[in-house]
Short mmCIF file of C-alpha atoms in Angstrom, two decimals:
data_model
loop_
_atom_site.label_atom_id
_atom_site.label_comp_id
_atom_site.label_asym_id
_atom_site.label_seq_id
_atom_site.Cartn_x
_atom_site.Cartn_y
_atom_site.Cartn_z
CA MET A 1262 51.86 -8.86 -2.66
CA SER A 1263 49.98 -6.09 -0.89
CA GLU A 1264 46.66 -6.42 0.88
CA ILE A 1265 43.87 -3.90 0.47
CA LYS A 1266 40.82 -3.61 2.69
CA LEU A 1267 37.47 -2.66 1.15
CA LEU A 1268 34.24 -2.19 3.08
CA PHE A 1269 30.71 -2.87 1.84
CA ALA A 1270 28.17 -0.92 3.90
CA GLY A 1271 24.47 -0.21 3.66
CA PRO A 1272 21.14 -0.91 5.33
CA MET A 1273 19.91 -4.35 6.19
CA GLY A 1274 18.94 -6.30 3.08
CA ALA A 1275 20.88 -4.10 0.64
CA GLY A 1276 23.05 -7.00 -0.56
CA LYS A 1277 26.38 -6.70 1.24
CA THR A 1278 26.67 -10.42 1.95
CA THR A 1279 25.56 -11.24 -1.60
CA ALA A 1280 28.06 -8.81 -3.14
CA ILE A 1281 30.95 -10.33 -1.22
CA ARG A 1282 29.79 -13.86 -2.01
CA SER A 1283 29.56 -13.05 -5.73
CA ILE A 1284 33.25 -12.09 -6.03
CA SER A 1285 35.07 -13.82 -3.16
CA GLU A 1286 37.51 -16.57 -4.14
CA ILE A 1287 37.13 -18.15 -0.69
CA GLU A 1288 33.95 -19.28 0.99
CA PRO A 1289 32.96 -16.05 2.74
CA ILE A 1290 32.92 -15.92 6.50
CA SER A 1291 29.49 -14.75 7.54
CA THR A 1292 27.92 -13.85 10.87
CA GLU A 1293 24.35 -14.11 9.70
CA VAL A 1294 21.73 -15.11 12.25
CA GLU A 1295 17.97 -15.33 12.22
CA ASN A 1296 16.41 -11.91 11.73
CA THR A 1297 14.19 -10.75 14.57
CA ASP A 1298 13.93 -7.11 13.41
CA PHE A 1299 11.18 -7.35 10.79
CA GLY A 1300 10.49 -3.63 11.16
CA GLU A 1301 13.85 -3.08 9.49
CA SER A 1302 13.63 -5.83 6.86
CA ASN A 1303 11.63 -8.98 6.16
CA LYS A 1304 14.69 -11.02 5.17
CA ALA A 1305 15.15 -14.31 7.02
CA GLU A 1306 18.74 -13.71 8.17
CA THR A 1307 20.86 -10.67 8.98
CA THR A 1308 24.55 -9.94 9.58
CA VAL A 1309 25.34 -9.12 13.19
CA ALA A 1310 29.12 -8.61 13.14
CA MET A 1311 30.61 -8.64 9.66
CA ASP A 1312 31.08 -10.63 6.49
CA TYR A 1313 34.52 -11.38 5.08
CA GLY A 1314 35.81 -12.55 1.72
CA GLU A 1315 38.93 -12.29 -0.42
CA LEU A 1316 39.76 -11.63 -4.05
CA THR A 1317 43.26 -11.83 -5.55
CA LEU A 1318 43.74 -9.61 -8.59
CA ASP A 1319 45.98 -10.34 -11.58
CA THR A 1320 48.35 -7.71 -10.21
CA GLY A 1321 48.89 -9.85 -7.11
CA HIS A 1322 47.04 -7.47 -4.83
CA LYS A 1323 44.69 -9.21 -2.43
CA LEU A 1324 41.41 -7.47 -1.73
CA ARG A 1325 40.09 -8.15 1.75
CA LEU A 1326 36.34 -7.66 1.51
CA TYR A 1327 34.43 -6.71 4.64
CA GLY A 1328 30.68 -6.30 4.97
CA SER A 1329 29.23 -4.29 7.83
CA PRO A 1330 25.99 -5.05 9.64
CA GLY A 1331 23.18 -2.85 8.36
CA GLN A 1332 20.94 -2.58 11.39
CA ARG A 1333 21.00 0.76 13.19
CA ARG A 1334 21.72 -0.92 16.51
CA PHE A 1335 25.12 -1.93 15.08
CA GLU A 1336 26.02 1.47 13.62
CA PHE A 1337 28.77 1.89 16.23
CA MET A 1338 30.66 -0.77 14.23
CA TRP A 1339 30.56 1.13 10.93
CA PRO A 1340 33.49 3.49 11.61
CA LEU A 1341 35.43 0.67 13.28
CA LEU A 1342 35.14 -1.51 10.19
CA ALA A 1343 36.02 1.45 7.93
CA GLU A 1344 39.35 2.02 9.71
CA GLY A 1345 42.20 1.26 7.35
CA ALA A 1346 39.91 0.69 4.37
CA LEU A 1347 41.06 1.93 1.00
CA GLY A 1348 37.45 2.66 0.15
CA VAL A 1349 33.80 2.09 0.99
CA VAL A 1350 31.01 0.80 -1.25
CA VAL A 1351 27.62 1.94 0.06
CA LEU A 1352 24.93 -0.43 -1.20
CA LEU A 1353 21.33 0.81 -1.23
CA ASP A 1354 18.11 -1.07 -1.91
CA ASN A 1355 15.66 0.97 -3.97
CA SER A 1356 12.74 -1.16 -2.76
CA ARG A 1357 13.12 0.00 0.85
CA PRO A 1358 10.55 2.49 2.19
CA ASP A 1359 12.88 5.53 2.12
CA PRO A 1360 16.15 4.76 0.33
CA LEU A 1361 17.09 8.46 0.14
CA ALA A 1362 16.98 8.59 3.96
CA ASP A 1363 19.22 5.49 3.97
CA LEU A 1364 21.60 7.35 1.66
CA ALA A 1365 21.72 10.34 4.03
CA ASP A 1366 22.43 8.07 7.02
CA PHE A 1367 25.35 6.33 5.34
CA LEU A 1368 26.82 9.51 3.84
CA THR A 1369 26.86 10.96 7.35
CA ALA A 1370 28.40 7.79 8.81
CA PHE A 1371 31.17 7.68 6.19
CA GLY A 1372 31.86 11.40 5.83
CA SER A 1373 35.61 10.97 6.29
CA GLN A 1374 35.79 8.56 3.33
CA ILE A 1375 33.79 10.99 1.20
CA GLY A 1376 36.26 13.72 2.11
CA THR A 1377 39.11 11.63 0.74
CA GLY A 1378 37.21 10.57 -2.40
CA ARG A 1379 37.13 6.92 -1.39
CA ILE A 1380 33.46 6.06 -1.60
CA VAL A 1381 30.96 4.96 -4.24
CA VAL A 1382 27.21 4.41 -3.96
CA ALA A 1383 25.61 1.44 -5.73
CA VAL A 1384 21.82 1.24 -5.94
CA GLY A 1385 20.06 -2.09 -6.41
CA ARG A 1386 16.55 -3.12 -7.48
CA LEU A 1387 16.10 -0.13 -9.79
CA ASP A 1388 14.61 -2.48 -12.38
CA SER A 1389 11.68 -3.43 -10.15
CA HIS A 1390 11.49 -0.13 -8.20
CA PRO A 1391 12.44 2.74 -10.55
CA HIS A 1392 11.69 5.52 -8.04
CA PRO A 1393 13.72 7.25 -6.76
CA SER A 1394 15.89 7.44 -9.85
CA LEU A 1395 19.67 7.67 -10.02
CA ASP A 1396 19.22 11.39 -10.71
CA ASP A 1397 17.32 11.69 -7.43
CA TYR A 1398 20.28 10.10 -5.63
CA LEU A 1399 22.75 12.38 -7.40
CA ASN A 1400 20.66 15.42 -6.49
CA ALA A 1401 20.53 14.29 -2.86
CA VAL A 1402 24.32 13.96 -2.81
CA ALA A 1403 24.76 17.36 -4.50
CA SER A 1404 22.38 19.02 -2.02
CA ARG A 1405 24.88 18.07 0.70
CA GLY A 1406 27.66 19.81 -1.22
CA GLN A 1407 29.28 16.49 -2.05
CA PHE A 1408 30.25 14.71 -5.23
CA LEU A 1409 30.61 10.97 -5.53
CA PRO A 1410 29.69 8.29 -8.05
CA VAL A 1411 26.20 6.79 -7.85
CA ILE A 1412 25.60 3.77 -10.08
CA ASP A 1413 23.06 1.01 -10.69
CA ALA A 1414 24.21 -2.50 -9.70
CA ASP A 1415 22.77 -5.97 -9.24
CA VAL A 1416 25.00 -7.48 -6.55
CA ARG A 1417 23.95 -11.00 -7.54
CA ARG A 1418 25.97 -10.52 -10.73
CA ARG A 1419 29.75 -10.79 -10.41
CA ASP A 1420 30.34 -8.40 -13.32
CA ASP A 1421 28.22 -5.72 -11.66
CA VAL A 1422 30.16 -5.96 -8.39
CA ILE A 1423 33.49 -5.85 -10.25
CA GLY A 1424 32.12 -2.81 -12.12
CA VAL A 1425 31.39 -1.09 -8.80
CA LEU A 1426 34.97 -1.76 -7.70
CA ASP A 1427 36.23 -0.38 -11.03
CA VAL A 1428 34.37 2.86 -10.35
CA LEU A 1429 35.74 3.01 -6.80
CA PHE A 1430 39.33 2.48 -7.98
CA GLU A 1431 38.93 5.04 -10.78
CA GLN A 1432 37.54 7.52 -8.21
CA ILE A 1433 40.56 6.95 -5.95
CA GLN A 1434 42.92 7.24 -8.92
CA SER A 1435 41.37 10.58 -9.95
CA VAL A 1436 41.55 12.01 -6.45
CA ASP A 1437 45.14 10.85 -6.00
CA ARG A 1438 46.14 12.47 -9.30
CA VAL A 1439 44.56 15.77 -8.28
CA ASN A 1440 46.05 15.68 -4.78
CA SER A 1441 49.34 14.04 -5.82
CA ALA A 1442 48.85 12.06 -2.61
CA GLY A 1443 49.21 8.58 -4.03
CA ASP A 1444 50.52 6.50 -6.88
CA ALA A 1445 47.84 6.84 -9.56
CA ASP A 1446 49.53 4.23 -11.74
CA GLU A 1447 49.11 1.67 -8.95
CA TRP A 1448 45.36 2.33 -8.81
CA LEU A 1449 45.17 2.02 -12.59
CA GLN A 1450 46.76 -1.43 -12.25
CA LEU A 1451 44.18 -2.33 -9.60
CA VAL A 1452 41.36 -1.38 -11.96
CA GLN A 1453 42.85 -3.45 -14.75
CA GLY A 1454 43.42 -6.36 -12.34
CA ALA A 1455 39.80 -6.29 -11.19
CA ARG A 1456 38.52 -6.31 -14.77
CA ALA A 1457 40.77 -9.23 -15.70
CA GLN A 1458 39.50 -11.51 -12.93
#
């Protein structure tokens, strides 16, 4: 059985802890403490080190799920947590004051993962805050000369989080096929394993 590291990143309050909790087969390890940075978010608690969960797929692969802290004062940890990760899921909260600025910050922070096609952006709270739209996000990504999937997701719903992972694995599979740098069939099995769980 192989182990695969995935990182959930995004600003404070975007749903990283919730996403991991919604799919982890173990009780997630969390480093949430009382929030004292209400300028960043009005949530009661915030992650200060990382979150951790696990998911075993039907294929036998074990996904090790890490969640990064979202506060800017912990941004030095983002690249450290991304080391060795197969891919990164950037979660964004459309109800924040400037989610497109959040997008720019995290695309800059995870540029190396974008370069290898191992990143997907998932936007939450589009139902209650429809602006900016997914097209606005896609245009912002394109204006940087980049291409990556941007999808709508409610991280409280297990199926939505598994769907985000499906998109990430399909992205990796496509890039590996083009680059002949990896075993595309293995990534196809990962996708099927995630859907079967």
